[in-house]
PDB file of C-alpha atoms and ligand atoms in Angstrom:
ATOM      1  CA  UNK N 406       0.000   0.000   0.000  1.00  0.00           C
ATOM      2  CA  UNK N 407       1.218   3.491  -0.891  1.00  0.00           C
ATOM      3  CA  UNK N 408      -0.996   6.367   0.075  1.00  0.00           C
ATOM      4  CA  UNK N 409      -0.605  10.123   0.507  1.00  0.00           C
ATOM      5  CA  UNK N 410      -2.593  11.882   3.230  1.00  0.00           C
ATOM      6  CA  UNK N 411      -3.189  15.620   2.944  1.00  0.00           C
ATOM      7  CA  UNK N 412      -4.225  17.499   6.091  1.00  0.00           C
ATOM      8  CA  UNK N 413      -4.768  21.278   6.358  1.00  0.00           C
ATOM      9  CA  UNK N 414      -3.537  23.864   8.817  1.00  0.00           C
ATOM     10  CA  UNK N 415      -6.246  25.192  11.092  1.00  0.00           C
ATOM     11  CA  UNK N 416      -6.840  28.350  13.038  1.00  0.00           C
ATOM     12  CA  UNK N 417      -8.733  27.675  16.269  1.00  0.00           C
ATOM     13  CA  UNK N 418     -10.768  29.997  18.524  1.00  0.00           C
ATOM     14  CA  UNK N 419     -11.271  32.800  15.945  1.00  0.00           C
ATOM     15  CA  UNK N 420     -11.543  35.409  18.682  1.00  0.00           C
ATOM     16  CA  UNK N 421     -14.613  34.780  20.854  1.00  0.00           C
ATOM     17  CA  UNK N 422     -15.018  31.073  20.009  1.00  0.00           C
ATOM     18  CA  UNK N 423     -12.441  29.859  22.526  1.00  0.00           C
ATOM     19  CA  UNK N 424     -12.063  26.055  22.278  1.00  0.00           C
ATOM     20  CA  UNK N 425     -15.047  25.954  19.882  1.00  0.00           C
ATOM     21  CA  UNK N 426     -14.535  27.687  16.511  1.00  0.00           C
ATOM     22  CA  UNK N 427     -12.049  26.658  13.831  1.00  0.00           C
ATOM     23  CA  UNK N 428     -11.180  27.537  10.248  1.00  0.00           C
ATOM     24  CA  UNK N 429      -9.405  25.267   7.748  1.00  0.00           C
ATOM     25  CA  UNK N 430      -6.600  26.976   5.831  1.00  0.00           C
ATOM     26  CA  UNK N 431      -5.334  25.913   2.437  1.00  0.00           C
ATOM     27  CA  UNK N 432      -1.846  25.262   3.749  1.00  0.00           C
ATOM     28  CA  UNK N 433      -1.373  21.517   3.984  1.00  0.00           C
ATOM     29  CA  UNK N 434       0.986  18.857   5.261  1.00  0.00           C
ATOM     30  CA  UNK N 435       1.343  15.718   3.159  1.00  0.00           C
ATOM     31  CA  UNK N 436       2.273  12.375   4.637  1.00  0.00           C
ATOM     32  CA  UNK N 437       3.061   9.385   2.427  1.00  0.00           C
ATOM     33  CA  UNK N 438       2.760   5.932   3.973  1.00  0.00           C
ATOM     34  CA  UNK N 439       4.424   3.048   2.148  1.00  0.00           C
ATOM     35  CA  UNK N 440       4.334  -0.581   3.253  1.00  0.00           C
ATOM     36  CA  UNK N 441       6.328  -1.776   0.244  1.00  0.00           C
ATOM     37  CA  UNK N 442       9.672  -0.221   1.060  1.00  0.00           C
ATOM     38  CA  UNK N 443      12.156  -0.256   3.941  1.00  0.00           C
ATOM     39  CA  UNK N 444      10.574   1.156   7.134  1.00  0.00           C
ATOM     40  CA  UNK N 445      11.720   4.551   8.369  1.00  0.00           C
ATOM     41  CA  UNK N 446      10.645   8.135   8.962  1.00  0.00           C
ATOM     42  CA  UNK N 447      11.779  11.134   6.883  1.00  0.00           C
ATOM     43  CA  UNK N 448      10.679  14.765   6.746  1.00  0.00           C
ATOM     44  CA  UNK N 449      10.871  17.696   4.330  1.00  0.00           C
ATOM     45  CA  UNK N 450       9.801  21.303   4.770  1.00  0.00           C
ATOM     46  CA  UNK N 451       8.749  23.037   8.009  1.00  0.00           C
ATOM     47  CA  UNK N 452      10.502  21.528  11.034  1.00  0.00           C
ATOM     48  CA  UNK N 453      12.250  18.839   8.961  1.00  0.00           C
ATOM     49  CA  UNK N 454      15.546  19.255  10.794  1.00  0.00           C
ATOM     50  CA  UNK N 455      14.011  18.948  14.262  1.00  0.00           C
ATOM     51  CA  UNK N 456      11.259  16.336  13.929  1.00  0.00           C
ATOM     52  CA  UNK N 457      12.239  12.914  15.274  1.00  0.00           C
ATOM     53  CA  UNK N 458      12.982  10.052  12.896  1.00  0.00           C
ATOM     54  CA  UNK N 459      12.932   7.276  15.506  1.00  0.00           C
ATOM     55  CA  UNK N 460       9.176   6.722  15.531  1.00  0.00           C
ATOM     56  CA  UNK N 461       8.492   9.154  18.386  1.00  0.00           C
ATOM     57  CA  UNK N 462       6.820  11.709  16.062  1.00  0.00           C
ATOM     58  CA  UNK N 463       3.106  12.416  16.478  1.00  0.00           C
ATOM     59  CA  UNK N 464       2.036  10.542  13.339  1.00  0.00           C
ATOM     60  CA  UNK N 465       3.855   7.354  14.350  1.00  0.00           C
ATOM     61  CA  UNK N 466       2.836   7.503  18.022  1.00  0.00           C
ATOM     62  CA  UNK N 467      -0.800   8.003  17.007  1.00  0.00           C
ATOM     63  CA  UNK N 468      -0.600   4.876  14.846  1.00  0.00           C
ATOM     64  CA  UNK N 469       0.965   2.951  17.743  1.00  0.00           C
ATOM     65  CA  UNK N 470      -1.642   4.195  20.204  1.00  0.00           C
ATOM     66  CA  UNK N 471      -4.605   3.203  18.030  1.00  0.00           C
ATOM     67  CA  UNK N 472      -3.046  -0.182  17.212  1.00  0.00           C
ATOM     68  CA  UNK N 473      -2.581  -0.734  20.934  1.00  0.00           C
ATOM     69  CA  UNK N 474      -6.189   0.223  21.677  1.00  0.00           C
ATOM     70  CA  UNK N 475      -7.347  -2.235  19.005  1.00  0.00           C
ATOM     71  CA  UNK N 476      -4.983  -4.958  20.188  1.00  0.00           C
ATOM     72  CA  UNK N 477      -3.652  -5.111  16.617  1.00  0.00           C
ATOM     73  CA  UNK N 478      -0.206  -5.054  15.041  1.00  0.00           C
ATOM     74  CA  UNK N 479       0.179  -2.770  11.989  1.00  0.00           C
ATOM     75  CA  UNK N 480       2.477  -3.866   9.156  1.00  0.00           C
ATOM     76  CA  UNK N 481       5.899  -2.173   9.011  1.00  0.00           C
ATOM     77  CA  UNK N 482       5.756   1.071   7.023  1.00  0.00           C
ATOM     78  CA  UNK N 483       7.832   3.985   5.777  1.00  0.00           C
ATOM     79  CA  UNK N 484       6.579   7.479   6.539  1.00  0.00           C
ATOM     80  CA  UNK N 485       7.568  10.561   4.557  1.00  0.00           C
ATOM     81  CA  UNK N 486       6.172  13.933   5.577  1.00  0.00           C
ATOM     82  CA  UNK N 487       6.262  17.089   3.462  1.00  0.00           C
ATOM     83  CA  UNK N 488       5.358  19.853   5.879  1.00  0.00           C
ATOM     84  CA  UNK N 489       4.004  23.313   5.064  1.00  0.00           C
ATOM     85  CA  UNK N 490       2.492  24.111   8.478  1.00  0.00           C
ATOM     86  CA  UNK N 491       4.852  26.018  10.801  1.00  0.00           C
ATOM     87  CA  UNK N 492       5.393  24.249  14.146  1.00  0.00           C
ATOM     88  CA  UNK N 493       4.183  25.636  17.489  1.00  0.00           C
ATOM     89  CA  UNK N 494       2.760  28.801  15.997  1.00  0.00           C
ATOM     90  CA  UNK N 495      -0.967  28.278  16.608  1.00  0.00           C
ATOM     91  CA  UNK N 496      -1.703  26.830  13.169  1.00  0.00           C
ATOM     92  CA  UNK N 497      -2.737  23.324  14.157  1.00  0.00           C
ATOM     93  CA  UNK N 498       0.420  21.406  13.223  1.00  0.00           C
ATOM     94  CA  UNK N 499      -0.179  18.923  16.076  1.00  0.00           C
ATOM     95  CA  UNK N 500      -3.769  18.344  15.030  1.00  0.00           C
ATOM     96  CA  UNK N 501      -2.700  17.852  11.418  1.00  0.00           C
ATOM     97  CA  UNK N 502      -0.138  15.254  12.530  1.00  0.00           C
ATOM     98  CA  UNK N 503      -2.714  13.522  14.734  1.00  0.00           C
ATOM     99  CA  UNK N 504      -5.319  13.418  11.959  1.00  0.00           C
ATOM    100  CA  UNK N 505      -2.654  12.006   9.614  1.00  0.00           C
ATOM    101  CA  UNK N 506      -1.775   9.407  12.253  1.00  0.00           C
ATOM    102  CA  UNK N 507      -5.420   8.394  12.716  1.00  0.00           C
ATOM    103  CA  UNK N 508      -5.826   7.985   8.948  1.00  0.00           C
ATOM    104  CA  UNK N 509      -2.565   6.090   8.729  1.00  0.00           C
ATOM    105  CA  UNK N 510      -3.690   3.723  11.510  1.00  0.00           C
ATOM    106  CA  UNK N 511      -7.048   3.216   9.849  1.00  0.00           C
ATOM    107  CA  UNK N 512      -5.442   2.305   6.518  1.00  0.00           C
ATOM    108  CA  UNK N 513      -2.799   0.027   8.035  1.00  0.00           C
ATOM    109  CA  UNK N 514      -5.282  -1.773  10.292  1.00  0.00           C
ATOM    110  CA  UNK N 515      -8.179  -1.830   7.818  1.00  0.00           C
ATOM    111  CA  UNK N 516     -10.537   0.130  10.097  1.00  0.00           C
ATOM    112  CA  UNK N 517     -12.285   2.000   7.264  1.00  0.00           C
ATOM    113  CA  UNK N 518     -12.292   5.332   9.125  1.00  0.00           C
ATOM    114  CA  UNK N 519     -10.832   7.144   6.097  1.00  0.00           C
ATOM    115  CA  UNK N 520     -14.342   7.126   4.608  1.00  0.00           C
ATOM    116  CA  UNK N 521     -15.976   8.024   7.942  1.00  0.00           C
ATOM    117  CA  UNK N 522     -14.891  11.554   8.976  1.00  0.00           C
ATOM    118  CA  UNK N 523     -16.764  11.363  12.290  1.00  0.00           C
ATOM    119  CA  UNK N 524     -14.589   8.448  13.407  1.00  0.00           C
ATOM    120  CA  UNK N 525     -11.451  10.327  12.347  1.00  0.00           C
ATOM    121  CA  UNK N 526     -12.615  13.415  14.240  1.00  0.00           C
ATOM    122  CA  UNK N 527     -13.533  11.500  17.399  1.00  0.00           C
ATOM    123  CA  UNK N 528     -10.181   9.698  17.518  1.00  0.00           C
ATOM    124  CA  UNK N 529      -8.095  12.799  16.683  1.00  0.00           C
ATOM    125  CA  UNK N 530      -9.942  15.056  19.152  1.00  0.00           C
ATOM    126  CA  UNK N 531      -9.556  12.484  21.916  1.00  0.00           C
ATOM    127  CA  UNK N 532      -5.849  11.929  21.262  1.00  0.00           C
ATOM    128  CA  UNK N 533      -4.817  15.535  20.647  1.00  0.00           C
ATOM    129  CA  UNK N 534      -7.276  17.226  22.979  1.00  0.00           C
ATOM    130  CA  UNK N 535      -8.255  20.204  20.809  1.00  0.00           C
ATOM    131  CA  UNK N 536     -11.531  19.533  18.950  1.00  0.00           C
ATOM    132  CA  UNK N 537     -11.505  23.128  17.659  1.00  0.00           C
ATOM    133  CA  UNK N 538      -8.403  22.239  15.604  1.00  0.00           C
ATOM    134  CA  UNK N 539      -9.384  18.657  14.785  1.00  0.00           C
ATOM    135  CA  UNK N 540     -12.828  19.652  13.425  1.00  0.00           C
ATOM    136  CA  UNK N 541     -11.665  21.926  10.561  1.00  0.00           C
ATOM    137  CA  UNK N 542      -8.753  19.560   9.806  1.00  0.00           C
ATOM    138  CA  UNK N 543     -11.327  16.811   9.251  1.00  0.00           C
ATOM    139  CA  UNK N 544     -14.354  18.645   7.844  1.00  0.00           C
ATOM    140  CA  UNK N 545     -12.846  21.808   6.262  1.00  0.00           C
ATOM    141  CA  UNK N 546     -14.479  25.234   6.199  1.00  0.00           C
ATOM    142  CA  UNK N 547     -15.630  26.995   9.379  1.00  0.00           C
ATOM    143  CA  UNK N 548     -16.464  24.643  12.217  1.00  0.00           C
ATOM    144  CA  UNK N 549     -18.245  24.824  15.536  1.00  0.00           C
ATOM    145  CA  UNK N 550     -17.180  22.006  17.867  1.00  0.00           C
ATOM    146  CA  UNK N 551     -19.263  21.554  21.005  1.00  0.00           C
ATOM    147  CA  UNK N 552     -17.745  20.058  24.183  1.00  0.00           C
ATOM    148  CA  UNK N 553     -19.869  16.888  23.810  1.00  0.00           C
ATOM    149  CA  UNK N 554     -18.261  15.936  20.498  1.00  0.00           C
ATOM    150  CA  UNK N 555     -20.702  17.427  17.986  1.00  0.00           C
ATOM    151  CA  UNK N 556     -19.443  19.459  15.008  1.00  0.00           C
ATOM    152  CA  UNK N 557     -21.344  21.775  12.692  1.00  0.00           C
ATOM    153  CA  UNK N 558     -19.498  22.800   9.528  1.00  0.00           C
ATOM    154  CA  UNK N 559     -20.411  25.988   7.660  1.00  0.00           C
ATOM    155  CA  UNK N 560     -19.186  27.309   4.328  1.00  0.00           C
ATOM    156  CA  UNK N 561     -17.281  30.521   4.982  1.00  0.00           C
ATOM    157  CA  UNK N 562     -18.416  33.517   2.919  1.00  0.00           C
ATOM    158  CA  UNK N 563     -16.178  34.027  -0.167  1.00  0.00           C
ATOM    159  CA  UNK N 564     -15.191  37.429   1.248  1.00  0.00           C
ATOM    160  CA  UNK N 565     -13.337  35.737   4.125  1.00  0.00           C
ATOM    161  CA  UNK N 566      -9.681  36.255   3.148  1.00  0.00           C
ATOM    162  CA  UNK N 567      -7.379  34.949   5.865  1.00  0.00           C
ATOM    163  CA  UNK N 568      -3.809  36.179   6.195  1.00  0.00           C
ATOM    164  CA  UNK N 569      -1.613  34.687   8.883  1.00  0.00           C
ATOM    165  CA  UNK N 570       1.120  36.773  10.465  1.00  0.00           C
ATOM    166  CA  UNK N 571       3.675  34.249  11.680  1.00  0.00           C
ATOM    167  CA  UNK N 572       6.409  35.359  14.082  1.00  0.00           C
ATOM    168  CA  UNK N 573       9.831  33.722  14.121  1.00  0.00           C
ATOM    169  CA  UNK N 574       9.370  32.839  17.802  1.00  0.00           C
ATOM    170  CA  UNK N 575       7.175  30.083  19.195  1.00  0.00           C
ATOM    171  CA  UNK N 576       4.789  29.592  22.093  1.00  0.00           C
ATOM    172  CA  UNK N 577       3.860  26.083  23.259  1.00  0.00           C
ATOM    173  CA  UNK N 578       0.091  25.592  23.529  1.00  0.00           C
ATOM    174  CA  UNK N 579       0.449  24.122  26.993  1.00  0.00           C
ATOM    175  CA  UNK N 580       2.134  27.350  28.210  1.00  0.00           C
ATOM    176  CA  UNK N 581      -0.426  29.540  26.442  1.00  0.00           C
ATOM    177  CA  UNK N 582      -3.208  27.639  28.228  1.00  0.00           C
ATOM    178  CA  UNK N 583      -1.487  27.643  31.591  1.00  0.00           C
ATOM    179  CA  UNK N 584      -1.292  31.458  31.409  1.00  0.00           C
ATOM    180  CA  UNK N 585      -5.097  31.809  31.296  1.00  0.00           C
ATOM    181  CA  UNK N 586      -7.197  32.439  34.405  1.00  0.00           C
ATOM    182  CA  UNK N 587      -9.150  29.370  35.533  1.00  0.00           C
ATOM    183  CA  UNK N 588     -12.367  31.347  36.061  1.00  0.00           C
ATOM    184  CA  UNK N 589     -14.118  34.158  34.209  1.00  0.00           C
ATOM    185  CA  UNK N 590     -16.715  36.682  35.294  1.00  0.00           C
ATOM    186  CA  UNK N 591     -20.320  36.444  34.206  1.00  0.00           C
ATOM    187  CA  UNK N 592     -19.974  39.766  32.344  1.00  0.00           C
ATOM    188  CA  UNK N 593     -17.030  38.402  30.346  1.00  0.00           C
ATOM    189  CA  UNK N 594     -18.873  35.156  29.592  1.00  0.00           C
ATOM    190  CA  UNK N 595     -21.915  37.098  28.376  1.00  0.00           C
ATOM    191  CA  UNK N 596     -19.748  39.351  26.191  1.00  0.00           C
ATOM    192  CA  UNK N 597     -18.110  36.323  24.574  1.00  0.00           C
ATOM    193  CA  UNK N 598     -21.463  34.663  23.897  1.00  0.00           C
ATOM    194  CA  UNK N 599     -22.597  37.836  22.111  1.00  0.00           C
ATOM    195  CA  UNK N 600     -19.410  38.196  20.051  1.00  0.00           C
ATOM    196  CA  UNK N 601     -19.400  34.488  19.193  1.00  0.00           C
ATOM    197  CA  UNK N 602     -22.981  34.586  17.947  1.00  0.00           C
ATOM    198  CA  UNK N 603     -22.093  37.586  15.796  1.00  0.00           C
ATOM    199  CA  UNK N 604     -18.940  35.854  14.552  1.00  0.00           C
ATOM    200  CA  UNK N 605     -20.954  32.936  13.130  1.00  0.00           C
ATOM    201  CA  UNK N 606     -22.950  35.462  11.087  1.00  0.00           C
ATOM    202  CA  UNK N 607     -19.729  37.274  10.093  1.00  0.00           C
ATOM    203  CA  UNK N 608     -17.958  34.116   8.850  1.00  0.00           C
ATOM    204  CA  UNK N 609     -20.962  32.583   7.112  1.00  0.00           C
ATOM    205  CA  UNK N 610     -22.768  35.595   5.676  1.00  0.00           C
ATOM    206  CA  UNK N 611     -21.358  39.022   6.393  1.00  0.00           C
ATOM    207  CA  UNK N 612     -17.572  39.526   6.664  1.00  0.00           C
ATOM    208  CA  UNK N 613     -18.296  43.223   7.225  1.00  0.00           C
ATOM    209  CA  UNK N 614     -19.185  42.235  10.799  1.00  0.00           C
ATOM    210  CA  UNK N 615     -15.756  40.741  11.531  1.00  0.00           C
ATOM    211  CA  UNK N 616     -14.256  43.797  13.211  1.00  0.00           C
ATOM    212  CA  UNK N 617     -17.207  43.997  15.584  1.00  0.00           C
ATOM    213  CA  UNK N 618     -17.418  40.231  16.162  1.00  0.00           C
ATOM    214  CA  UNK N 619     -13.759  39.292  16.649  1.00  0.00           C
ATOM    215  CA  UNK N 620     -13.592  40.481  20.226  1.00  0.00           C
ATOM    216  CA  UNK N 621     -12.831  38.351  23.193  1.00  0.00           C
ATOM    217  CA  UNK N 622     -12.546  38.573  26.934  1.00  0.00           C
ATOM    218  CA  UNK N 623     -11.392  35.038  27.718  1.00  0.00           C
ATOM    219  CA  UNK N 624      -7.922  34.514  26.283  1.00  0.00           C
ATOM    220  CA  UNK N 625      -6.638  37.011  23.735  1.00  0.00           C
ATOM    221  CA  UNK N 626      -5.298  39.767  26.003  1.00  0.00           C
ATOM    222  CA  UNK N 627      -3.110  37.281  27.868  1.00  0.00           C
ATOM    223  CA  UNK N 628      -1.876  35.695  24.652  1.00  0.00           C
ATOM    224  CA  UNK N 629      -1.148  38.951  22.857  1.00  0.00           C
ATOM    225  CA  UNK N 630       1.027  39.898  25.823  1.00  0.00           C
ATOM    226  CA  UNK N 631       2.646  36.452  25.928  1.00  0.00           C
ATOM    227  CA  UNK N 632       3.525  36.716  22.238  1.00  0.00           C
ATOM    228  CA  UNK N 633       4.608  40.359  22.599  1.00  0.00           C
ATOM    229  CA  UNK N 634       2.525  41.420  19.586  1.00  0.00           C
ATOM    230  CA  UNK N 635       0.771  44.461  21.096  1.00  0.00           C
ATOM    231  CA  UNK N 636       2.298  46.828  18.508  1.00  0.00           C
ATOM    232  CA  UNK N 637       1.157  44.644  15.629  1.00  0.00           C
ATOM    233  CA  UNK N 638      -2.356  44.540  17.025  1.00  0.00           C
ATOM    234  CA  UNK N 639      -2.303  48.344  17.247  1.00  0.00           C
ATOM    235  CA  UNK N 640      -1.138  48.548  13.616  1.00  0.00           C
ATOM    236  CA  UNK N 641      -3.928  46.187  12.468  1.00  0.00           C
ATOM    237  CA  UNK N 642      -6.565  48.122  14.375  1.00  0.00           C
ATOM    238  CA  UNK N 643      -5.189  51.434  13.063  1.00  0.00           C
ATOM    239  CA  UNK N 644      -5.518  50.094   9.509  1.00  0.00           C
ATOM    240  CA  UNK N 645      -9.065  48.805  10.118  1.00  0.00           C
ATOM    241  CA  UNK N 646      -8.093  45.167   9.554  1.00  0.00           C
ATOM    242  CA  UNK N 647     -10.011  42.640  11.687  1.00  0.00           C
ATOM    243  CA  UNK N 648      -7.727  40.232  13.533  1.00  0.00           C
ATOM    244  CA  UNK N 649      -7.632  37.537  16.186  1.00  0.00           C
ATOM    245  CA  UNK N 650      -5.032  35.314  17.796  1.00  0.00           C
ATOM    246  CA  UNK N 651      -4.634  32.096  15.777  1.00  0.00           C
ATOM    247  CA  UNK N 652      -5.173  29.171  18.155  1.00  0.00           C
ATOM    248  CA  UNK N 653      -3.030  29.629  21.229  1.00  0.00           C
ATOM    249  CA  UNK N 654      -0.739  32.018  19.310  1.00  0.00           C
ATOM    250  CA  UNK N 655       1.725  33.520  18.725  1.00  0.00           C
ATOM    251  CA  UNK N 656       0.497  33.796  15.111  1.00  0.00           C
ATOM    252  CA  UNK N 657      -2.153  36.417  14.404  1.00  0.00           C
ATOM    253  CA  UNK N 658      -4.934  35.785  11.902  1.00  0.00           C
ATOM    254  CA  UNK N 659      -6.062  38.879  10.000  1.00  0.00           C
ATOM    255  CA  UNK N 660      -8.782  39.420   7.416  1.00  0.00           C
ATOM    256  CA  UNK N 661      -7.892  41.700   4.529  1.00  0.00           C
ATOM    257  CA  UNK N 662     -10.696  43.469   2.734  1.00  0.00           C
ATOM    258  CA  UNK N 663     -11.329  46.146   0.156  1.00  0.00           C
ATOM    259  CA  UNK N 664     -10.815  49.596   1.585  1.00  0.00           C
ATOM    260  CA  UNK N 665      -8.028  48.529   3.949  1.00  0.00           C
ATOM    261  CA  UNK N 666      -4.338  48.727   3.048  1.00  0.00           C
ATOM    262  CA  UNK N 667      -2.665  45.408   2.164  1.00  0.00           C
ATOM    263  CA  UNK N 668      -0.733  43.722   4.945  1.00  0.00           C
ATOM    264  CA  UNK N 669       2.988  44.291   4.581  1.00  0.00           C
ATOM    265  CA  UNK N 670       5.916  44.012   7.014  1.00  0.00           C
ATOM    266  CA  UNK N 671       6.187  47.825   6.815  1.00  0.00           C
ATOM    267  CA  UNK N 672       2.531  48.335   7.778  1.00  0.00           C
ATOM    268  CA  UNK N 673       2.968  45.966  10.704  1.00  0.00           C
ATOM    269  CA  UNK N 674       6.431  47.238  11.645  1.00  0.00           C
ATOM    270  CA  UNK N 675       7.957  43.739  11.604  1.00  0.00           C
ATOM    271  CA  UNK N 676      11.247  42.406  10.240  1.00  0.00           C
ATOM    272  CA  UNK N 677      11.671  40.011   7.326  1.00  0.00           C
ATOM    273  CA  UNK N 678      11.921  37.156   9.829  1.00  0.00           C
ATOM    274  CA  UNK N 679       8.139  37.378  10.116  1.00  0.00           C
ATOM    275  CA  UNK N 680       6.009  35.702   7.483  1.00  0.00           C
ATOM    276  CA  UNK N 681       2.730  36.910   6.068  1.00  0.00           C
ATOM    277  CA  UNK N 682       0.947  33.998   4.379  1.00  0.00           C
ATOM    278  CA  UNK N 683      -2.361  34.236   2.527  1.00  0.00           C
ATOM    279  CA  UNK N 684      -3.418  30.599   2.342  1.00  0.00           C
ATOM    280  CA  UNK N 685      -7.077  31.030   1.504  1.00  0.00           C
ATOM    281  CA  UNK N 686      -9.834  29.059   3.192  1.00  0.00           C
ATOM    282  CA  UNK N 687      -9.846  25.323   2.568  1.00  0.00           C
ATOM    283  CA  UNK N 688     -13.362  24.060   1.916  1.00  0.00           C
ATOM    284  CA  UNK N 689     -12.548  20.406   2.574  1.00  0.00           C
ATOM    285  CA  UNK N 690     -10.592  18.753   5.353  1.00  0.00           C
ATOM    286  CA  UNK N 691      -8.238  15.806   4.945  1.00  0.00           C
ATOM    287  CA  UNK N 692      -7.800  13.954   1.659  1.00  0.00           C
ATOM    288  CA  UNK N 693      -6.600  10.405   1.039  1.00  0.00           C
ATOM    289  CA  UNK N 694      -4.878   9.647  -2.240  1.00  0.00           C
ATOM    290  CA  UNK N 695      -4.148   5.966  -2.868  1.00  0.00           C
ATOM    291  CA  UNK N 696      -1.012   5.803  -5.028  1.00  0.00           C
ATOM    292  CA  UNK N 697      -1.207   2.055  -5.645  1.00  0.00           C
ATOM    293  CA  UNK N 698      -2.012  -1.266  -4.001  1.00  0.00           C
TER     294      UNK N 698
HETATM  295  N1  HSE O 182      -8.481  26.259  21.838  1.00  0.00           N
HETATM  296  C1  HSE O 182      -7.102  25.898  22.030  1.00  0.00           C
HETATM  297  C2  HSE O 182      -6.432  26.981  22.854  1.00  0.00           C
HETATM  298  C3  HSE O 182      -6.458  25.760  20.690  1.00  0.00           C
HETATM  299  O1  HSE O 182      -6.695  28.148  22.606  1.00  0.00           O
HETATM  300  O2  HSE O 182      -5.650  26.682  23.741  1.00  0.00           O
HETATM  301  C4  HSE O 182      -5.096  25.187  20.756  1.00  0.00           C
HETATM  302  O3  HSE O 182      -4.600  25.047  19.445  1.00  0.00           O
END
């Protein structure tokens, strides 16, 4: 069996939808699994020089974990990853690896989940722990993931034009979560419910509402400070460009639109070490491409 798995980057939270909303971005990792060649793990692209090649990577450990749960032994396989998603930047690289691992396990063990996205989502969300990343990686588009495992996917409006502003530095999700207060006030909870409801309308029907909807009182202030991107946020707001923290940060997700100046390093006051990527929205989630056998 030779098969290539394509899994998109994702931006979770989208401002007020903390742990709930997600958007699939057309920036994808590809993982090729081959049972007909010598086993091993190789990487190209983002993080290639730092990802492990001894089977302790997230794709391989996900395969091992599912095989263990099933009491099954997968055949030996070679794994080759071509990565486009920056690591530890809030763009869902861990979820993408976990979804690839779940698909890989399904194919190697004959589970049939590759044609059952709900099974892929359930396994990936349980293993990786962030359903707001797993949902768009599996279903594409704009997703609402509820804490009880339900997902509603919506088609984003064609006027939704995501641009990710990726810093050279990283923040681990676990640290960005640990920095958040454990409790929130009722007033803050109510504000987030209001902004989140408006955000669904903004993403699905009326991008003109984004600036008003992408507000948050639960996590963004802490994470903007943690990432040290206050000046960039000021520049975005000064230019009238709606923005939010992508996932747990430090990347910012901005939405360019007619009437606002284009995002450039000069506008944001950042060095060339920062990347501005305009991936577009990805309508579909993972894809499985059987190469032969
Ligand atoms: N909702 C999660 C968080 C996303 O903000 O911590 C992590 O990618």
